[in-house]
Short mmCIF file of C-alpha atoms in Angstrom, two decimals:
data_model
loop_
_atom_site.label_atom_id
_atom_site.label_comp_id
_atom_site.label_asym_id
_atom_site.label_seq_id
_atom_site.Cartn_x
_atom_site.Cartn_y
_atom_site.Cartn_z
CA MET A 141 -14.32 8.98 14.86
CA LYS A 142 -11.33 9.70 17.22
CA PHE A 143 -8.44 12.25 16.81
CA VAL A 144 -5.20 11.54 19.06
CA ALA A 145 -2.42 14.18 18.85
CA PHE A 146 1.02 13.96 19.97
CA ASN A 147 2.72 17.07 20.89
CA GLY A 148 6.52 17.12 20.62
CA SER A 149 7.24 20.52 21.89
CA PRO A 150 9.23 20.52 25.24
CA ALA A 151 7.07 23.50 26.30
CA GLY A 152 3.97 21.36 26.25
CA LYS A 153 0.33 22.41 25.71
CA ASN A 154 0.85 26.17 26.06
CA SER A 155 3.51 26.15 23.32
CA ALA A 156 2.89 27.67 19.86
CA THR A 157 2.56 23.89 18.78
CA GLY A 158 0.10 23.37 21.36
CA ARG A 159 -2.01 26.35 20.76
CA MET A 160 -2.28 24.91 16.86
CA ILE A 161 -3.15 21.35 18.05
CA THR A 162 -5.70 22.52 20.58
CA ALA A 163 -7.36 24.59 18.01
CA PHE A 164 -7.49 21.83 15.63
CA LEU A 165 -8.84 19.45 18.08
CA ALA A 166 -11.59 21.82 19.21
CA GLY A 167 -12.78 22.06 15.60
CA ALA A 168 -12.80 18.35 15.27
CA ALA A 169 -14.62 17.73 18.70
CA ARG A 170 -17.07 20.53 17.32
CA ALA A 171 -17.89 18.07 14.52
CA GLY A 172 -18.71 15.38 17.17
CA ALA A 173 -15.18 13.65 17.21
CA GLN A 174 -13.43 12.24 20.36
CA THR A 175 -10.24 13.76 20.92
CA GLU A 176 -7.20 13.26 23.04
CA GLN A 177 -3.74 15.31 23.11
CA TYR A 178 -0.52 14.07 24.56
CA GLN A 179 2.28 16.08 25.70
CA LEU A 180 5.35 13.80 25.04
CA GLY A 181 7.65 15.80 27.48
CA ASP A 182 5.42 14.42 30.34
CA TYR A 183 6.32 10.78 29.73
CA VAL A 184 9.53 8.74 30.22
CA ILE A 185 10.24 7.49 26.67
CA LYS A 186 13.51 5.69 26.56
CA GLN A 187 15.46 5.42 23.01
CA CYS A 188 14.90 2.66 20.93
CA GLN A 189 17.71 0.02 21.09
CA GLY A 190 17.47 -1.50 17.62
CA CYS A 191 17.30 -4.74 18.88
CA PHE A 192 14.19 -5.98 16.79
CA GLY A 193 13.00 -7.93 19.72
CA CYS A 194 9.37 -6.43 19.05
CA TRP A 195 9.71 -8.44 15.51
CA PHE A 196 11.49 -11.86 16.40
CA HIS A 197 10.89 -12.39 19.93
CA THR A 198 7.79 -10.77 21.16
CA PRO A 199 5.85 -9.48 18.01
CA GLY A 200 4.20 -6.38 18.46
CA LYS A 201 5.82 -5.61 22.15
CA CYS A 202 8.82 -3.57 23.14
CA ARG A 203 11.03 -5.09 25.78
CA ILE A 204 11.79 -1.66 27.09
CA LYS A 205 9.70 -1.07 30.26
CA ASP A 206 8.76 2.75 30.40
CA GLU A 207 5.95 4.82 29.61
CA MET A 208 5.64 4.30 25.94
CA GLU A 209 3.10 1.50 26.27
CA PRO A 210 -0.05 3.81 27.04
CA LEU A 211 1.11 6.21 24.40
CA LEU A 212 0.86 3.25 22.01
CA THR A 213 -2.36 2.13 22.89
CA ALA A 214 -3.48 5.64 22.39
CA TYR A 215 -1.88 5.74 18.85
CA LEU A 216 -3.54 2.62 17.76
CA SER A 217 -7.02 3.80 19.09
CA ALA A 218 -6.90 6.69 16.82
CA ASP A 219 -8.53 7.34 13.33
CA ILE A 220 -6.74 10.43 12.84
CA VAL A 221 -3.13 10.64 14.13
CA CYS A 222 -1.59 14.18 14.58
CA PHE A 223 2.01 14.80 14.94
CA GLY A 224 3.00 18.00 16.29
CA SER A 225 6.58 19.76 16.44
CA PRO A 226 8.13 23.24 16.38
CA VAL A 227 11.10 23.04 13.88
CA TYR A 228 14.27 22.67 15.67
CA SER A 229 17.54 22.57 13.57
CA TRP A 230 15.30 22.36 10.71
CA ASN A 231 13.50 19.19 11.76
CA MET A 232 11.16 17.70 14.38
CA THR A 233 12.04 17.77 18.06
CA ALA A 234 14.08 14.94 19.79
CA LEU A 235 10.96 14.31 21.66
CA LEU A 236 8.87 13.52 18.67
CA LYS A 237 11.39 11.79 16.60
CA ASN A 238 12.15 9.38 19.73
CA PHE A 239 8.46 8.69 20.15
CA VAL A 240 8.27 7.91 16.16
CA ASP A 241 11.20 5.57 16.63
CA ARG A 242 9.44 3.67 19.32
CA LEU A 243 6.62 2.97 17.10
CA ILE A 244 8.55 0.26 15.35
CA PRO A 245 6.76 -2.66 17.21
CA LEU A 246 3.68 -1.61 14.66
CA LYS A 247 6.03 -2.80 11.81
CA SER A 248 7.05 -6.29 10.60
CA PRO A 249 10.13 -7.65 9.32
CA LEU A 250 8.44 -7.80 5.84
CA LEU A 251 9.87 -5.44 3.01
CA THR A 252 7.48 -3.81 0.87
CA GLU A 253 8.08 -2.08 -2.33
CA ARG A 254 6.19 0.90 -4.18
CA ALA A 255 7.83 2.46 -7.35
CA GLY A 256 11.23 1.65 -6.04
CA HIS A 257 10.76 2.80 -2.66
CA PHE A 258 11.25 0.15 0.25
CA ASP A 259 9.71 0.15 3.57
CA MET A 260 8.67 -2.34 6.18
CA ALA A 261 5.14 -3.65 6.24
CA ASP A 262 2.70 -3.01 8.92
CA GLY A 263 2.25 -5.64 11.48
CA GLU A 264 -1.57 -5.24 11.16
CA LYS A 265 -3.60 -3.57 8.44
CA ARG A 266 -4.71 -0.12 9.55
CA GLN A 267 -6.86 2.68 7.82
CA GLN A 268 -5.44 5.50 10.02
CA GLN A 269 -5.04 8.99 8.45
CA TYR A 270 -2.27 11.40 9.46
CA VAL A 271 -2.14 15.13 10.28
CA ALA A 272 1.41 16.96 10.50
CA ILE A 273 1.20 20.37 12.57
CA ALA A 274 4.73 22.50 12.88
CA ASN A 275 5.66 25.98 13.46
CA CYS A 276 8.75 27.77 12.97
CA GLY A 277 10.02 30.89 14.93
CA PHE A 278 11.51 32.29 11.69
CA PRO A 279 9.74 33.89 8.68
CA GLY A 280 9.52 32.40 5.33
CA GLU A 281 8.93 28.73 4.19
CA ASN A 282 12.25 27.13 3.74
CA ASN A 283 12.65 26.14 7.22
CA PHE A 284 9.93 23.53 6.60
CA SER A 285 11.54 21.48 3.93
CA ILE A 286 13.34 18.82 5.83
CA ILE A 287 10.39 18.24 8.56
CA GLN A 288 8.10 18.07 5.55
CA ALA A 289 10.22 15.54 4.11
CA ALA A 290 10.21 13.50 7.30
CA PHE A 291 6.35 13.84 7.68
CA SER A 292 5.94 12.71 3.99
CA CYS A 293 6.95 9.25 5.11
CA CYS A 294 3.36 8.61 6.71
CA ASN A 295 1.72 10.22 3.65
CA PRO A 296 -0.29 12.95 5.57
CA THR A 297 -3.91 13.77 4.82
CA LEU A 298 -3.46 17.41 5.93
CA GLU A 299 -0.18 19.48 6.72
CA ILE A 300 -0.38 22.75 8.73
CA TYR A 301 2.90 24.78 8.52
CA ARG A 302 2.97 27.96 10.35
CA ASN A 303 5.94 30.53 10.14
CA CYS A 304 6.38 33.52 12.39
CA GLY A 305 5.39 31.03 15.07
CA LYS A 306 6.59 33.43 17.78
CA LEU A 307 3.52 35.28 17.26
CA LEU A 308 1.20 32.37 18.60
CA THR A 309 2.35 32.78 22.30
CA SER A 310 2.65 36.77 22.39
CA LYS A 311 0.87 38.72 24.94
CA GLN A 312 0.55 41.69 22.76
CA PRO A 313 -3.14 42.54 22.31
CA ALA A 314 -2.76 43.58 18.75
CA VAL A 315 -0.78 40.32 18.01
CA GLN A 316 -3.42 38.06 19.94
CA ASP A 317 -6.29 39.35 17.75
CA ILE A 318 -4.15 38.23 14.50
CA VAL A 319 -3.54 34.90 16.29
CA ALA A 320 -6.84 34.34 17.25
CA ASN A 321 -8.17 34.73 13.67
CA TYR A 322 -5.55 32.25 12.36
CA LEU A 323 -6.25 29.84 14.94
CA SER A 324 -10.06 29.95 14.20
CA GLN A 325 -9.03 28.74 10.52
CA VAL A 326 -6.83 25.99 12.20
CA GLU A 327 -10.18 24.90 14.11
CA GLN A 328 -11.98 25.25 11.07
CA ALA A 329 -9.76 22.80 9.42
CA GLY A 330 -10.19 20.20 12.51
CA TYR A 331 -14.02 20.63 12.24
CA GLU A 332 -13.94 19.89 8.34
CA MET A 333 -11.47 16.93 9.04
CA ALA A 334 -13.90 15.29 11.02
CA ALA A 335 -17.06 16.42 9.41
CA LYS A 336 -16.07 15.70 5.83
CA GLY A 337 -12.90 13.73 5.77
CA TYR A 338 -10.99 16.55 4.22
CA VAL A 339 -10.13 20.16 4.57
CA SER A 340 -11.36 22.45 1.74
CA GLU A 341 -9.06 24.32 -0.57
CA THR A 342 -10.46 27.57 0.67
CA THR A 343 -9.64 26.56 4.40
CA LYS A 344 -5.95 25.30 3.19
CA LYS A 345 -5.46 28.61 1.78
CA GLN A 346 -6.34 30.40 4.95
CA LEU A 347 -3.90 28.32 7.02
CA THR A 348 -0.99 29.75 5.02
CA MET A 349 -2.33 33.36 5.65
CA GLU A 350 0.46 36.02 6.46
CA LEU A 351 0.41 36.87 9.94
CA MET A 352 2.65 39.83 9.69
CA PRO A 353 5.11 41.44 6.92
CA ILE A 354 8.65 39.79 7.54
CA ALA A 355 10.13 43.24 8.35
CA GLU A 356 7.82 43.81 10.92
CA TYR A 357 8.13 40.24 12.45
CA ILE A 358 11.87 40.94 12.51
CA GLN A 359 11.43 43.96 14.49
CA PHE A 360 8.80 42.10 16.94
CA LEU A 361 11.54 39.44 17.50
CA GLY A 362 14.14 42.14 18.21
CA MET A 363 16.66 40.70 15.71
#
């Protein structure tokens, strides 16, 4: 089994998002899975031009020549695709959105319908599963509503949303202990996903643990 993660944080692997992804993949690797993590900010990915040449002229292949091709190859090689992003203006970052837009060559100009919802059919049938990972610097859960709606389009098997995300990169020893405990649960989720194909309800509950009371967190932020 192969897990491939795409980190849409401009801060890369050492970001709060990167720390979550790294922990998740460490758990999957512990269960014997092959893992890869890509920092989208390290690649030149131009914007989709909406020309649909990848459907009608060169099926499955984009006419834009940049660094998207190796990422697309990695995406197609995965059994589990992980999308990671901090919340920017209530949604995923431009880095991740741009990457997702450039996945259009994998679709085909054939409409599908399910319960009144229309989409484009996949160019080739795939059995991939998806994991969504996001963090937000604010407390509370309301800031995830839009990014969760966006991720729902791929029907993720697992979603990990972490509020109070600024704690994940803190250098304060007491905070680091709290974060280490949380990341151990993220790692456990990766392990269960690779070992069993699903994450237990017990672990899912741990993924939503409170890291710090809101009043204390606001004081931590200095806001």
